[in-house]
mmCIF file with all atom_site columns, C-alpha atoms in Angstrom:
data_model
loop_
_atom_site.group_PDB
_atom_site.id
_atom_site.type_symbol
_atom_site.label_atom_id
_atom_site.label_alt_id
_atom_site.label_comp_id
_atom_site.label_asym_id
_atom_site.label_entity_id
_atom_site.label_seq_id
_atom_site.pdbx_PDB_ins_code
_atom_site.Cartn_x
_atom_site.Cartn_y
_atom_site.Cartn_z
_atom_site.occupancy
_atom_site.B_iso_or_equiv
_atom_site.pdbx_formal_charge
_atom_site.auth_seq_id
_atom_site.auth_comp_id
_atom_site.auth_asym_id
_atom_site.auth_atom_id
_atom_site.pdbx_PDB_model_num
ATOM 1   C CA . MET A 1 1   ? -77.182  233.354 248.903 1.00 42.00 ? 1   MET A CA 1
ATOM 2   C CA . THR A 1 2   ? -73.877  235.198 248.792 1.00 42.00 ? 2   THR A CA 1
ATOM 3   C CA . GLU A 1 3   ? -72.713  237.697 251.324 1.00 44.00 ? 3   GLU A CA 1
ATOM 4   C CA . ASN A 1 4   ? -71.137  240.991 250.332 1.00 45.00 ? 4   ASN A CA 1
ATOM 5   C CA . LYS A 1 5   ? -68.446  241.451 252.912 1.00 50.00 ? 5   LYS A CA 1
ATOM 6   C CA . HIS A 1 6   ? -66.069  244.335 252.429 1.00 49.00 ? 6   HIS A CA 1
ATOM 7   C CA . THR A 1 7   ? -62.428  243.963 253.222 1.00 51.00 ? 7   THR A CA 1
ATOM 8   C CA . ASP A 1 8   ? -59.842  246.651 253.729 1.00 52.00 ? 8   ASP A CA 1
ATOM 9   C CA . SER A 1 9   ? -58.677  246.173 250.149 1.00 58.00 ? 9   SER A CA 1
ATOM 10  C CA . ASP A 1 10  ? -61.987  246.909 248.399 1.00 68.00 ? 10  ASP A CA 1
ATOM 11  C CA . ALA A 1 11  ? -63.189  249.801 250.573 1.00 73.00 ? 11  ALA A CA 1
ATOM 12  C CA . PRO A 1 12  ? -61.779  253.321 250.520 1.00 80.00 ? 12  PRO A CA 1
ATOM 13  C CA . GLU A 1 13  ? -59.227  254.016 253.228 1.00 85.00 ? 13  GLU A CA 1
ATOM 14  C CA . ILE A 1 14  ? -60.515  255.941 256.219 1.00 86.00 ? 14  ILE A CA 1
ATOM 15  C CA . ASN A 1 15  ? -58.699  259.032 257.472 1.00 89.00 ? 15  ASN A CA 1
ATOM 16  C CA . LEU A 1 16  ? -58.016  257.950 261.048 1.00 89.00 ? 16  LEU A CA 1
ATOM 17  C CA . GLU A 1 17  ? -57.024  261.467 262.142 1.00 90.00 ? 17  GLU A CA 1
ATOM 18  C CA . GLU A 1 18  ? -60.373  262.776 260.959 1.00 92.00 ? 18  GLU A CA 1
ATOM 19  C CA . VAL A 1 19  ? -62.163  259.994 262.839 1.00 92.00 ? 19  VAL A CA 1
ATOM 20  C CA . GLY A 1 20  ? -60.171  260.910 265.950 1.00 92.00 ? 20  GLY A CA 1
ATOM 21  C CA . ARG A 1 21  ? -61.282  264.540 265.700 1.00 93.00 ? 21  ARG A CA 1
ATOM 22  C CA . LEU A 1 22  ? -64.889  263.416 265.229 1.00 92.00 ? 22  LEU A CA 1
ATOM 23  C CA . ILE A 1 23  ? -64.720  261.174 268.297 1.00 92.00 ? 23  ILE A CA 1
ATOM 24  C CA . GLU A 1 24  ? -63.269  264.016 270.398 1.00 93.00 ? 24  GLU A CA 1
ATOM 25  C CA . ALA A 1 25  ? -66.089  266.315 269.296 1.00 93.00 ? 25  ALA A CA 1
ATOM 26  C CA . LEU A 1 26  ? -68.722  263.654 270.022 1.00 91.00 ? 26  LEU A CA 1
ATOM 27  C CA . GLU A 1 27  ? -67.265  263.056 273.481 1.00 91.00 ? 27  GLU A CA 1
ATOM 28  C CA . GLN A 1 28  ? -67.433  266.760 274.280 1.00 91.00 ? 28  GLN A CA 1
ATOM 29  C CA . ASP A 1 29  ? -71.015  267.036 273.037 1.00 89.00 ? 29  ASP A CA 1
ATOM 30  C CA . LEU A 1 30  ? -72.114  263.901 274.879 1.00 88.00 ? 30  LEU A CA 1
ATOM 31  C CA . ALA A 1 31  ? -70.608  265.243 278.109 1.00 87.00 ? 31  ALA A CA 1
ATOM 32  C CA . GLY A 1 32  ? -73.307  267.930 278.084 1.00 84.00 ? 32  GLY A CA 1
ATOM 33  C CA . VAL A 1 33  ? -76.197  265.521 277.492 1.00 81.00 ? 33  VAL A CA 1
ATOM 34  C CA . ARG A 1 34  ? -78.146  264.265 280.471 1.00 76.00 ? 34  ARG A CA 1
ATOM 35  C CA . SER A 1 35  ? -77.669  260.569 280.996 1.00 69.00 ? 35  SER A CA 1
ATOM 36  C CA . GLY A 1 36  ? -81.204  259.295 281.489 1.00 69.00 ? 36  GLY A CA 1
ATOM 37  C CA . SER A 1 37  ? -81.628  257.669 278.090 1.00 76.00 ? 37  SER A CA 1
ATOM 38  C CA . ARG A 1 38  ? -80.528  254.143 277.240 1.00 85.00 ? 38  ARG A CA 1
ATOM 39  C CA . ASP A 1 39  ? -79.872  255.310 273.679 1.00 85.00 ? 39  ASP A CA 1
ATOM 40  C CA . VAL A 1 40  ? -77.546  258.065 274.853 1.00 86.00 ? 40  VAL A CA 1
ATOM 41  C CA . GLN A 1 41  ? -75.636  255.596 277.033 1.00 89.00 ? 41  GLN A CA 1
ATOM 42  C CA . ARG A 1 42  ? -75.356  253.196 274.105 1.00 91.00 ? 42  ARG A CA 1
ATOM 43  C CA . LEU A 1 43  ? -74.001  256.046 271.981 1.00 91.00 ? 43  LEU A CA 1
ATOM 44  C CA . ARG A 1 44  ? -71.460  256.912 274.669 1.00 92.00 ? 44  ARG A CA 1
ATOM 45  C CA . ASP A 1 45  ? -70.404  253.259 274.786 1.00 93.00 ? 45  ASP A CA 1
ATOM 46  C CA . GLU A 1 46  ? -70.030  253.103 270.996 1.00 93.00 ? 46  GLU A CA 1
ATOM 47  C CA . VAL A 1 47  ? -67.941  256.290 271.003 1.00 93.00 ? 47  VAL A CA 1
ATOM 48  C CA . GLU A 1 48  ? -65.730  254.871 273.768 1.00 94.00 ? 48  GLU A CA 1
ATOM 49  C CA . THR A 1 49  ? -65.309  251.604 271.860 1.00 94.00 ? 49  THR A CA 1
ATOM 50  C CA . LEU A 1 50  ? -64.315  253.433 268.693 1.00 93.00 ? 50  LEU A CA 1
ATOM 51  C CA . LYS A 1 51  ? -61.905  255.590 270.688 1.00 94.00 ? 51  LYS A CA 1
ATOM 52  C CA . ASN A 1 52  ? -60.287  252.402 272.034 1.00 93.00 ? 52  ASN A CA 1
ATOM 53  C CA . VAL A 1 53  ? -59.993  251.013 268.502 1.00 92.00 ? 53  VAL A CA 1
ATOM 54  C CA . LEU A 1 54  ? -58.278  254.214 267.383 1.00 91.00 ? 54  LEU A CA 1
ATOM 55  C CA . ASN A 1 55  ? -55.879  254.065 270.343 1.00 91.00 ? 55  ASN A CA 1
ATOM 56  C CA . SER A 1 56  ? -55.050  250.420 269.715 1.00 90.00 ? 56  SER A CA 1
ATOM 57  C CA . PRO A 1 57  ? -51.541  249.661 268.434 1.00 89.00 ? 57  PRO A CA 1
ATOM 58  C CA . ILE A 1 58  ? -53.176  247.560 265.710 1.00 86.00 ? 58  ILE A CA 1
ATOM 59  C CA . ARG A 1 59  ? -55.725  249.665 263.843 1.00 77.00 ? 59  ARG A CA 1
ATOM 60  C CA . ARG A 1 60  ? -57.686  247.979 261.122 1.00 85.00 ? 60  ARG A CA 1
ATOM 61  C CA . HIS A 1 61  ? -59.729  250.190 258.855 1.00 86.00 ? 61  HIS A CA 1
ATOM 62  C CA . HIS A 1 62  ? -62.639  247.737 258.844 1.00 89.00 ? 62  HIS A CA 1
ATOM 63  C CA . TRP A 1 63  ? -62.781  247.909 262.671 1.00 90.00 ? 63  TRP A CA 1
ATOM 64  C CA . VAL A 1 64  ? -62.956  251.690 262.434 1.00 91.00 ? 64  VAL A CA 1
ATOM 65  C CA . ARG A 1 65  ? -65.564  251.461 259.664 1.00 92.00 ? 65  ARG A CA 1
ATOM 66  C CA . ASP A 1 66  ? -67.679  249.082 261.790 1.00 92.00 ? 66  ASP A CA 1
ATOM 67  C CA . GLY A 1 67  ? -67.299  251.419 264.769 1.00 92.00 ? 67  GLY A CA 1
ATOM 68  C CA . LEU A 1 68  ? -68.396  254.402 262.700 1.00 93.00 ? 68  LEU A CA 1
ATOM 69  C CA . HIS A 1 69  ? -71.470  252.496 261.542 1.00 93.00 ? 69  HIS A CA 1
ATOM 70  C CA . SER A 1 70  ? -72.308  251.671 265.175 1.00 92.00 ? 70  SER A CA 1
ATOM 71  C CA . VAL A 1 71  ? -71.884  255.312 266.220 1.00 93.00 ? 71  VAL A CA 1
ATOM 72  C CA . ARG A 1 72  ? -74.099  256.412 263.326 1.00 93.00 ? 72  ARG A CA 1
ATOM 73  C CA . GLU A 1 73  ? -76.803  253.931 264.368 1.00 92.00 ? 73  GLU A CA 1
ATOM 74  C CA . GLY A 1 74  ? -76.474  255.138 267.956 1.00 90.00 ? 74  GLY A CA 1
ATOM 75  C CA . ILE A 1 75  ? -76.950  258.748 266.868 1.00 90.00 ? 75  ILE A CA 1
ATOM 76  C CA . ASP A 1 76  ? -80.012  257.759 264.832 1.00 90.00 ? 76  ASP A CA 1
ATOM 77  C CA . ASP A 1 77  ? -81.497  255.887 267.798 1.00 87.00 ? 77  ASP A CA 1
ATOM 78  C CA . ALA A 1 78  ? -80.780  258.720 270.230 1.00 85.00 ? 78  ALA A CA 1
ATOM 79  C CA . LEU A 1 79  ? -82.253  261.231 267.802 1.00 87.00 ? 79  LEU A CA 1
ATOM 80  C CA . ASP A 1 80  ? -85.393  259.125 267.412 1.00 86.00 ? 80  ASP A CA 1
ATOM 81  C CA . SER A 1 81  ? -85.753  258.929 271.199 1.00 84.00 ? 81  SER A CA 1
ATOM 82  C CA . ALA A 1 82  ? -85.139  262.656 271.622 1.00 83.00 ? 82  ALA A CA 1
ATOM 83  C CA . LEU A 1 83  ? -87.664  263.443 268.906 1.00 85.00 ? 83  LEU A CA 1
ATOM 84  C CA . ALA A 1 84  ? -90.264  261.219 270.543 1.00 84.00 ? 84  ALA A CA 1
ATOM 85  C CA . GLU A 1 85  ? -89.625  262.889 273.914 1.00 82.00 ? 85  GLU A CA 1
ATOM 86  C CA . ALA A 1 86  ? -89.806  266.348 272.344 1.00 85.00 ? 86  ALA A CA 1
ATOM 87  C CA . MET A 1 87  ? -93.094  265.527 270.656 1.00 85.00 ? 87  MET A CA 1
ATOM 88  C CA . LYS A 1 88  ? -94.531  264.284 273.950 1.00 84.00 ? 88  LYS A CA 1
ATOM 89  C CA . ALA A 1 89  ? -93.228  267.364 275.775 1.00 86.00 ? 89  ALA A CA 1
ATOM 90  C CA . GLY A 1 90  ? -94.653  269.557 273.012 1.00 88.00 ? 90  GLY A CA 1
ATOM 91  C CA . GLN A 1 91  ? -98.070  268.019 273.573 1.00 84.00 ? 91  GLN A CA 1
ATOM 92  C CA . TYR A 1 92  ? -97.883  268.840 277.277 1.00 80.00 ? 92  TYR A CA 1
ATOM 93  C CA . VAL A 1 93  ? -96.709  272.390 276.642 1.00 85.00 ? 93  VAL A CA 1
ATOM 94  C CA . SER A 1 94  ? -99.494  272.851 274.123 1.00 87.00 ? 94  SER A CA 1
ATOM 95  C CA . GLU A 1 95  ? -102.095 271.474 276.521 1.00 84.00 ? 95  GLU A CA 1
ATOM 96  C CA . ILE A 1 96  ? -100.844 273.712 279.351 1.00 86.00 ? 96  ILE A CA 1
ATOM 97  C CA . GLY A 1 97  ? -100.984 276.697 276.999 1.00 88.00 ? 97  GLY A CA 1
ATOM 98  C CA . ARG A 1 98  ? -104.544 275.788 276.030 1.00 85.00 ? 98  ARG A CA 1
ATOM 99  C CA . ILE A 1 99  ? -105.600 275.450 279.683 1.00 85.00 ? 99  ILE A CA 1
ATOM 100 C CA . LEU A 1 100 ? -104.034 278.823 280.504 1.00 81.00 ? 100 LEU A CA 1
ATOM 101 C CA . GLY A 1 101 ? -105.652 280.416 277.480 1.00 81.00 ? 101 GLY A CA 1
ATOM 102 C CA . LEU A 1 102 ? -102.382 281.167 275.737 1.00 76.00 ? 102 LEU A CA 1
#
């Protein structure tokens, strides 16, 4: 079995300034999110790690690419958790509405 590992030379170059702007925006948005979820904390940690990679004197595009993949997975996980919580909350709201005759 062969592995398909990408190196900096065979992957498109990442615009590090654009990644920096994205990380700043994510940090601001995450500051307003309550911190009860493990998935949200993991996402915050991934954003902080990527920020540290970007601020490192040695910036490798594959490190940034790996960090972006981790942030993307963190967003997916947090979204899944939020959706599950919203569905559960929706059930309660619906049940309360039914009990109150709304």
